[in-house]
Amino acid sequence: MWTEITTPETLETILSRQGDVPVLLFKHSTRCPISARALRAVESWLAEHPNLVHPCRILVVEHRAVSNLAAERLGIRHESPQAMLLRDGRVVWHASHLSIQGDALDAALRQSAVSS
């Protein structure tokens, strides 16, 4: 389901991705129960909405340098859990912690489709 981002090169490939399907970038801490809860919410949403986004994940504990690089490249302060919707390499929506919910993703997709 997830494209795992483990290297700077993989991150750059994802950020240069163009097309109609946005990227959902999820920064996940394997040590945090709130992150586990957000991950379940996102995975549930993905199961109900296949092919609406290209799901990508950074495990922030295991790949700290890549997580920091993503924050730098995207201009979004690091948090975990954190979800970002990207269109053509730009952040069009982001949320963290308990704000990561299916209805928020639905609204973000609707809004980003209108804006693009």
XYZ file of C-alpha atoms in Angstrom:
116
model
C 0.000 0.000 0.000
C 2.692 2.508 1.028
C 5.654 3.736 -0.931
C 8.288 3.865 1.803
C 10.568 6.883 1.590
C 13.903 5.840 3.046
C 16.435 7.858 1.037
C 16.843 11.444 -0.155
C 16.664 10.147 -3.730
C 13.260 8.530 -3.156
C 12.012 11.742 -1.548
C 13.173 13.796 -4.549
C 11.434 11.367 -6.920
C 8.180 11.758 -4.990
C 8.498 15.550 -4.860
C 9.055 15.727 -8.613
C 5.982 13.580 -9.308
C 3.471 15.261 -11.637
C -0.032 14.197 -12.548
C -3.663 14.056 -11.589
C -3.206 11.851 -8.539
C -1.859 13.779 -5.552
C 0.690 12.333 -3.150
C -0.318 11.723 0.442
C 2.869 11.945 2.498
C 2.531 10.530 6.011
C 5.274 11.015 8.597
C 4.907 8.244 11.163
C 6.610 7.662 14.498
C 6.759 3.967 15.345
C 7.169 4.927 19.019
C 4.075 7.106 19.423
C 0.536 5.847 20.201
C -1.014 8.994 18.676
C 0.898 8.290 15.476
C -0.354 4.694 15.500
C -3.920 5.988 15.832
C -3.449 8.449 12.952
C -1.891 5.697 10.822
C -4.954 3.488 11.380
C -7.241 6.371 10.403
C -5.277 7.020 7.217
C -5.091 3.335 6.295
C -8.832 2.976 6.844
C -9.453 6.006 4.622
C -7.088 4.625 1.960
C -8.932 1.283 1.966
C -12.221 3.108 1.366
C -10.750 5.429 -1.278
C -8.335 3.390 -3.393
C -6.393 5.188 -6.116
C -7.367 8.729 -5.039
C -3.847 9.432 -3.800
C -0.380 7.947 -4.056
C 0.342 7.038 -0.403
C 3.917 7.562 0.783
C 5.320 7.149 4.268
C 8.407 8.239 6.147
C 9.198 6.411 9.370
C 10.620 9.344 11.300
C 12.577 7.429 13.944
C 14.199 5.066 11.468
C 14.799 7.703 8.756
C 15.284 10.946 10.684
C 17.517 12.577 8.037
C 14.928 11.983 5.296
C 12.167 13.306 7.553
C 14.198 16.453 8.252
C 14.933 16.871 4.548
C 11.203 16.621 3.753
C 10.465 19.377 6.285
C 13.186 21.558 4.756
C 12.193 20.941 1.132
C 8.465 21.408 1.758
C 8.732 24.328 4.165
C 6.518 22.629 6.738
C 7.766 22.351 10.315
C 8.250 18.710 11.322
C 5.640 17.028 13.466
C 4.687 13.413 13.873
C 2.314 12.141 13.065
C 1.916 14.451 10.125
C 0.011 14.149 6.858
C 0.595 16.293 3.797
C -1.224 16.335 0.500
C 1.088 17.247 -2.384
C 0.181 18.311 -5.890
C 3.086 18.724 -8.304
C 5.555 18.753 -5.405
C 3.761 21.495 -3.455
C 1.936 21.114 -0.160
C -1.750 21.936 -0.636
C -2.854 20.681 2.797
C -1.276 19.383 5.964
C -2.369 18.254 9.389
C -0.845 16.683 12.448
C -1.757 14.560 15.423
C -5.504 14.121 16.003
C -6.395 16.428 13.092
C -5.458 13.614 10.707
C -8.878 12.182 9.897
C -10.701 10.839 6.877
C -13.147 13.724 6.618
C -10.224 16.180 6.658
C -8.598 14.246 3.801
C -11.869 14.298 1.857
C -12.162 18.071 2.273
C -8.498 18.600 1.347
C -8.892 16.576 -1.849
C -12.022 18.488 -2.831
C -10.361 21.844 -2.153
C -7.131 20.950 -3.957
C -9.070 19.748 -7.010
C -10.865 23.111 -7.192
C -7.592 25.009 -6.760
C -5.662 23.124 -9.438
